Amino acid sequence: MSNKANFKRSTCNCRCTLKQEEERRNADMLYEKIREKLRRKEDEYKKDVETKQQVELALRTLNMEWKAAKNQVVEERSDTQWQLSPEQKAKVLQDGSLNNHLCKQKELEMAHKKTNSKVVARQLQQELADTLKKQSMSEASPEVTSHLRLKDETQDLKKKLGQIRSQTYCQSTEIFRSCIVWTPKSEN
């Protein structure tokens, strides 16, 4: 009987040890899964931050380019008027070709830049939307918080982008109007 009892005890101890080892392995696997998931979330967050910075930089650059183009048009118009003799001024006023050419060139440049900025903005917005969709699949509370924070930042960026687009449109309309006002009509 003693052998039987020892055998049962030994078997029970082995089972307990195996069960503990299995639980430890499961805990280790769960830990690794969570760690990997957190690493992926951290990478996504870094990408989102980088994308946000790119959008802000693109918006600042476009705004600066627009201001520079506006200032250049004003300077060129002033310089042109200042440097011409009265006879040349009369000739320019008659045909208006110089002004029309400058205005059309600037309008084309602004339209090209505006189109490019819209494409870049759409791409960046799509990347943000894709990232937010991935994050919405998460279940953990910190991930939900991060998702909401990124969503708020995205809305802020979209709002800023809308304001800059509106401002750019108003300013390009102003430039166009100033070109039209400055362009004289030829007298027949």
mmCIF file of C-alpha atoms in Angstrom:
data_model
loop_
_atom_site.group_PDB
_atom_site.id
_atom_site.type_symbol
_atom_site.label_atom_id
_atom_site.label_comp_id
_atom_site.label_asym_id
_atom_site.label_seq_id
_atom_site.Cartn_x
_atom_site.Cartn_y
_atom_site.Cartn_z
ATOM 1 C CA MET A 1 0.000 0.000 0.000
ATOM 2 C CA SER A 2 2.798 2.336 0.717
ATOM 3 C CA ASN A 3 4.078 1.961 -2.841
ATOM 4 C CA LYS A 4 0.629 2.724 -4.178
ATOM 5 C CA ALA A 5 0.317 5.809 -1.981
ATOM 6 C CA ASN A 6 3.786 7.012 -3.006
ATOM 7 C CA PHE A 7 2.935 6.439 -6.642
ATOM 8 C CA LYS A 8 -0.338 8.383 -6.320
ATOM 9 C CA ARG A 9 1.408 11.180 -4.461
ATOM 10 C CA SER A 10 4.173 11.291 -7.072
ATOM 11 C CA THR A 11 1.615 11.290 -9.891
ATOM 12 C CA CYS A 12 -0.348 14.064 -8.200
ATOM 13 C CA ASN A 13 2.821 16.122 -7.732
ATOM 14 C CA CYS A 14 3.713 15.651 -11.410
ATOM 15 C CA ARG A 15 0.237 16.741 -12.469
ATOM 16 C CA CYS A 16 0.456 19.840 -10.267
ATOM 17 C CA THR A 17 3.897 20.672 -11.616
ATOM 18 C CA LEU A 18 2.710 20.198 -15.224
ATOM 19 C CA LYS A 19 -0.358 22.314 -14.581
ATOM 20 C CA GLN A 20 1.752 25.085 -13.020
ATOM 21 C CA GLU A 21 4.182 24.918 -15.942
ATOM 22 C CA GLU A 22 1.289 25.131 -18.423
ATOM 23 C CA GLU A 23 -0.196 28.119 -16.572
ATOM 24 C CA ARG A 24 3.203 29.824 -16.547
ATOM 25 C CA ARG A 25 3.592 29.192 -20.300
ATOM 26 C CA ASN A 26 0.096 30.568 -20.944
ATOM 27 C CA ALA A 27 0.871 33.641 -18.846
ATOM 28 C CA ASP A 28 4.143 34.146 -20.745
ATOM 29 C CA MET A 29 2.356 33.838 -24.096
ATOM 30 C CA LEU A 30 -0.338 36.276 -22.992
ATOM 31 C CA TYR A 31 2.341 38.691 -21.785
ATOM 32 C CA GLU A 32 4.130 38.485 -25.152
ATOM 33 C CA LYS A 33 0.871 39.026 -27.063
ATOM 34 C CA ILE A 34 0.024 42.082 -24.973
ATOM 35 C CA ARG A 35 3.565 43.398 -25.327
ATOM 36 C CA GLU A 36 3.448 42.968 -29.121
ATOM 37 C CA LYS A 37 0.038 44.612 -29.284
ATOM 38 C CA LEU A 38 1.318 47.576 -27.260
ATOM 39 C CA ARG A 39 4.362 47.856 -29.522
ATOM 40 C CA ARG A 40 2.107 47.944 -32.606
ATOM 41 C CA LYS A 41 -0.105 50.577 -30.981
ATOM 42 C CA GLU A 42 2.950 52.641 -30.127
ATOM 43 C CA ASP A 43 4.127 52.391 -33.761
ATOM 44 C CA GLU A 44 0.679 53.441 -35.000
ATOM 45 C CA TYR A 45 0.642 56.356 -32.591
ATOM 46 C CA LYS A 46 4.090 57.459 -33.781
ATOM 47 C CA LYS A 47 2.874 57.268 -37.394
ATOM 48 C CA ASP A 48 -0.184 59.333 -36.491
ATOM 49 C CA VAL A 49 1.956 61.961 -34.808
ATOM 50 C CA GLU A 50 4.272 62.042 -37.823
ATOM 51 C CA THR A 51 1.308 62.341 -40.198
ATOM 52 C CA LYS A 52 -0.140 65.142 -38.107
ATOM 53 C CA GLN A 53 3.179 66.968 -38.193
ATOM 54 C CA GLN A 54 3.378 66.514 -41.973
ATOM 55 C CA VAL A 55 -0.121 67.946 -42.421
ATOM 56 C CA GLU A 56 0.680 70.927 -40.213
ATOM 57 C CA LEU A 57 3.957 71.526 -42.045
ATOM 58 C CA ALA A 58 2.243 71.269 -45.439
ATOM 59 C CA LEU A 59 -0.407 73.754 -44.335
ATOM 60 C CA ARG A 60 2.197 76.189 -42.999
ATOM 61 C CA THR A 61 4.240 75.861 -46.190
ATOM 62 C CA LEU A 62 1.217 76.491 -48.409
ATOM 63 C CA ASN A 63 0.236 79.506 -46.358
ATOM 64 C CA MET A 64 3.757 80.935 -46.581
ATOM 65 C CA GLU A 65 3.929 80.261 -50.339
ATOM 66 C CA TRP A 66 0.602 81.967 -50.850
ATOM 67 C CA LYS A 67 1.717 85.043 -48.896
ATOM 68 C CA ALA A 68 4.993 85.157 -50.833
ATOM 69 C CA ALA A 69 3.148 84.911 -54.171
ATOM 70 C CA LYS A 70 0.766 87.683 -53.149
ATOM 71 C CA ASN A 71 3.631 89.927 -52.052
ATOM 72 C CA GLN A 72 5.525 89.175 -55.253
ATOM 73 C CA VAL A 73 2.549 90.168 -57.416
ATOM 74 C CA VAL A 74 2.157 93.417 -55.503
ATOM 75 C CA GLU A 75 5.895 94.153 -55.724
ATOM 76 C CA GLU A 76 6.079 93.328 -59.431
ATOM 77 C CA ARG A 77 3.119 95.544 -60.165
ATOM 78 C CA SER A 78 4.602 98.417 -58.151
ATOM 79 C CA ASP A 79 8.068 97.966 -59.678
ATOM 80 C CA THR A 80 6.663 97.814 -63.176
ATOM 81 C CA GLN A 81 4.631 100.976 -62.708
ATOM 82 C CA TRP A 82 7.536 102.815 -61.070
ATOM 83 C CA GLN A 83 10.123 101.974 -63.731
ATOM 84 C CA LEU A 84 8.105 102.898 -66.795
ATOM 85 C CA SER A 85 8.311 106.279 -68.454
ATOM 86 C CA PRO A 86 5.049 108.129 -69.066
ATOM 87 C CA GLU A 87 5.027 106.932 -72.691
ATOM 88 C CA GLN A 88 5.631 103.356 -71.637
ATOM 89 C CA LYS A 89 2.958 103.622 -68.968
ATOM 90 C CA ALA A 90 0.499 104.783 -71.599
ATOM 91 C CA LYS A 91 1.446 101.863 -73.844
ATOM 92 C CA VAL A 92 1.072 99.364 -70.983
ATOM 93 C CA LEU A 93 -2.247 100.895 -70.068
ATOM 94 C CA GLN A 94 -3.405 100.546 -73.679
ATOM 95 C CA ASP A 95 -2.632 96.898 -74.185
ATOM 96 C CA GLY A 96 -2.622 95.642 -70.565
ATOM 97 C CA SER A 97 -0.739 92.547 -71.692
ATOM 98 C CA LEU A 98 1.947 92.679 -69.024
ATOM 99 C CA ASN A 99 -0.559 92.776 -66.218
ATOM 100 C CA ASN A 100 -2.755 90.104 -67.746
ATOM 101 C CA HIS A 101 0.232 87.857 -68.244
ATOM 102 C CA LEU A 102 1.434 88.272 -64.648
ATOM 103 C CA CYS A 103 -2.029 87.760 -63.206
ATOM 104 C CA LYS A 104 -2.710 84.689 -65.323
ATOM 105 C CA GLN A 105 0.675 83.228 -64.466
ATOM 106 C CA LYS A 106 0.128 83.766 -60.739
ATOM 107 C CA GLU A 107 -3.398 82.363 -60.968
ATOM 108 C CA LEU A 108 -2.091 79.243 -62.677
ATOM 109 C CA GLU A 109 0.625 78.839 -60.047
ATOM 110 C CA MET A 110 -1.891 79.277 -57.229
ATOM 111 C CA ALA A 111 -4.330 76.826 -58.851
ATOM 112 C CA HIS A 112 -1.528 74.282 -59.257
ATOM 113 C CA LYS A 113 -0.407 74.680 -55.639
ATOM 114 C CA LYS A 114 -3.992 74.501 -54.410
ATOM 115 C CA THR A 115 -4.587 71.296 -56.377
ATOM 116 C CA ASN A 116 -1.376 69.765 -55.044
ATOM 117 C CA SER A 117 -2.250 70.738 -51.480
ATOM 118 C CA LYS A 118 -5.694 69.168 -51.827
ATOM 119 C CA VAL A 119 -4.172 65.908 -53.063
ATOM 120 C CA VAL A 120 -1.638 65.830 -50.218
ATOM 121 C CA ALA A 121 -4.315 66.720 -47.681
ATOM 122 C CA ARG A 122 -6.628 63.966 -48.989
ATOM 123 C CA GLN A 123 -3.818 61.410 -48.791
ATOM 124 C CA LEU A 124 -2.923 62.427 -45.253
ATOM 125 C CA GLN A 125 -6.578 62.454 -44.210
ATOM 126 C CA GLN A 126 -6.995 58.960 -45.684
ATOM 127 C CA GLU A 127 -3.952 57.731 -43.761
ATOM 128 C CA LEU A 128 -5.376 59.207 -40.565
ATOM 129 C CA ALA A 129 -8.772 57.655 -41.253
ATOM 130 C CA ASP A 130 -7.192 54.239 -41.880
ATOM 131 C CA THR A 131 -5.195 54.468 -38.681
ATOM 132 C CA LEU A 132 -8.259 55.521 -36.720
ATOM 133 C CA LYS A 133 -10.209 52.564 -38.126
ATOM 134 C CA LYS A 134 -7.455 50.230 -36.984
ATOM 135 C CA GLN A 135 -7.483 51.773 -33.548
ATOM 136 C CA SER A 136 -11.255 51.569 -33.246
ATOM 137 C CA MET A 137 -10.877 47.795 -33.418
ATOM 138 C CA SER A 138 -9.010 47.835 -30.124
ATOM 139 C CA GLU A 139 -10.692 46.927 -26.875
ATOM 140 C CA ALA A 140 -8.415 48.187 -24.093
ATOM 141 C CA SER A 141 -9.237 51.455 -22.309
ATOM 142 C CA PRO A 142 -5.906 53.219 -23.051
ATOM 143 C CA GLU A 143 -6.352 52.387 -26.720
ATOM 144 C CA VAL A 144 -9.856 53.847 -26.754
ATOM 145 C CA THR A 145 -8.520 56.992 -25.090
ATOM 146 C CA SER A 146 -5.750 57.227 -27.678
ATOM 147 C CA HIS A 147 -8.310 56.733 -30.445
ATOM 148 C CA LEU A 148 -10.493 59.543 -29.129
ATOM 149 C CA ARG A 149 -7.504 61.840 -28.755
ATOM 150 C CA LEU A 150 -6.407 61.141 -32.342
ATOM 151 C CA LYS A 151 -9.947 61.658 -33.577
ATOM 152 C CA ASP A 152 -10.044 65.080 -31.886
ATOM 153 C CA GLU A 153 -6.684 65.981 -33.384
ATOM 154 C CA THR A 154 -7.915 64.883 -36.806
ATOM 155 C CA GLN A 155 -10.990 67.082 -36.478
ATOM 156 C CA ASP A 156 -8.804 70.026 -35.444
ATOM 157 C CA LEU A 157 -6.541 69.468 -38.448
ATOM 158 C CA LYS A 158 -9.520 69.231 -40.793
ATOM 159 C CA LYS A 159 -10.860 72.465 -39.343
ATOM 160 C CA LYS A 160 -7.483 74.193 -39.829
ATOM 161 C CA LEU A 161 -7.283 72.833 -43.375
ATOM 162 C CA GLY A 162 -10.757 74.182 -44.140
ATOM 163 C CA GLN A 163 -9.818 77.579 -42.744
ATOM 164 C CA ILE A 164 -6.632 77.708 -44.803
ATOM 165 C CA ARG A 165 -8.496 76.619 -47.952
ATOM 166 C CA SER A 166 -11.089 79.314 -47.337
ATOM 167 C CA GLN A 167 -8.387 81.878 -46.649
ATOM 168 C CA THR A 168 -6.466 80.820 -49.777
ATOM 169 C CA TYR A 169 -9.600 81.077 -51.881
ATOM 170 C CA CYS A 170 -10.373 84.559 -50.528
ATOM 171 C CA GLN A 171 -6.813 85.709 -51.041
ATOM 172 C CA SER A 172 -6.576 84.321 -54.581
ATOM 173 C CA THR A 173 -9.898 86.017 -55.343
ATOM 174 C CA GLU A 174 -8.412 89.254 -53.981
ATOM 175 C CA ILE A 175 -5.339 88.879 -56.187
ATOM 176 C CA PHE A 176 -7.504 88.160 -59.192
ATOM 177 C CA ARG A 177 -9.682 91.196 -58.462
ATOM 178 C CA SER A 178 -6.645 93.416 -57.994
ATOM 179 C CA CYS A 179 -5.336 92.197 -61.348
ATOM 180 C CA ILE A 180 -8.654 92.973 -63.004
ATOM 181 C CA VAL A 181 -8.830 96.405 -61.376
ATOM 182 C CA TRP A 182 -5.310 97.199 -62.496
ATOM 183 C CA THR A 183 -5.836 95.901 -66.037
ATOM 184 C CA PRO A 184 -7.041 98.762 -68.208
ATOM 185 C CA LYS A 185 -9.501 98.182 -71.000
ATOM 186 C CA SER A 186 -8.230 99.180 -74.438
ATOM 187 C CA GLU A 187 -9.989 102.048 -75.990
ATOM 188 C CA ASN A 188 -11.152 101.535 -79.556
#
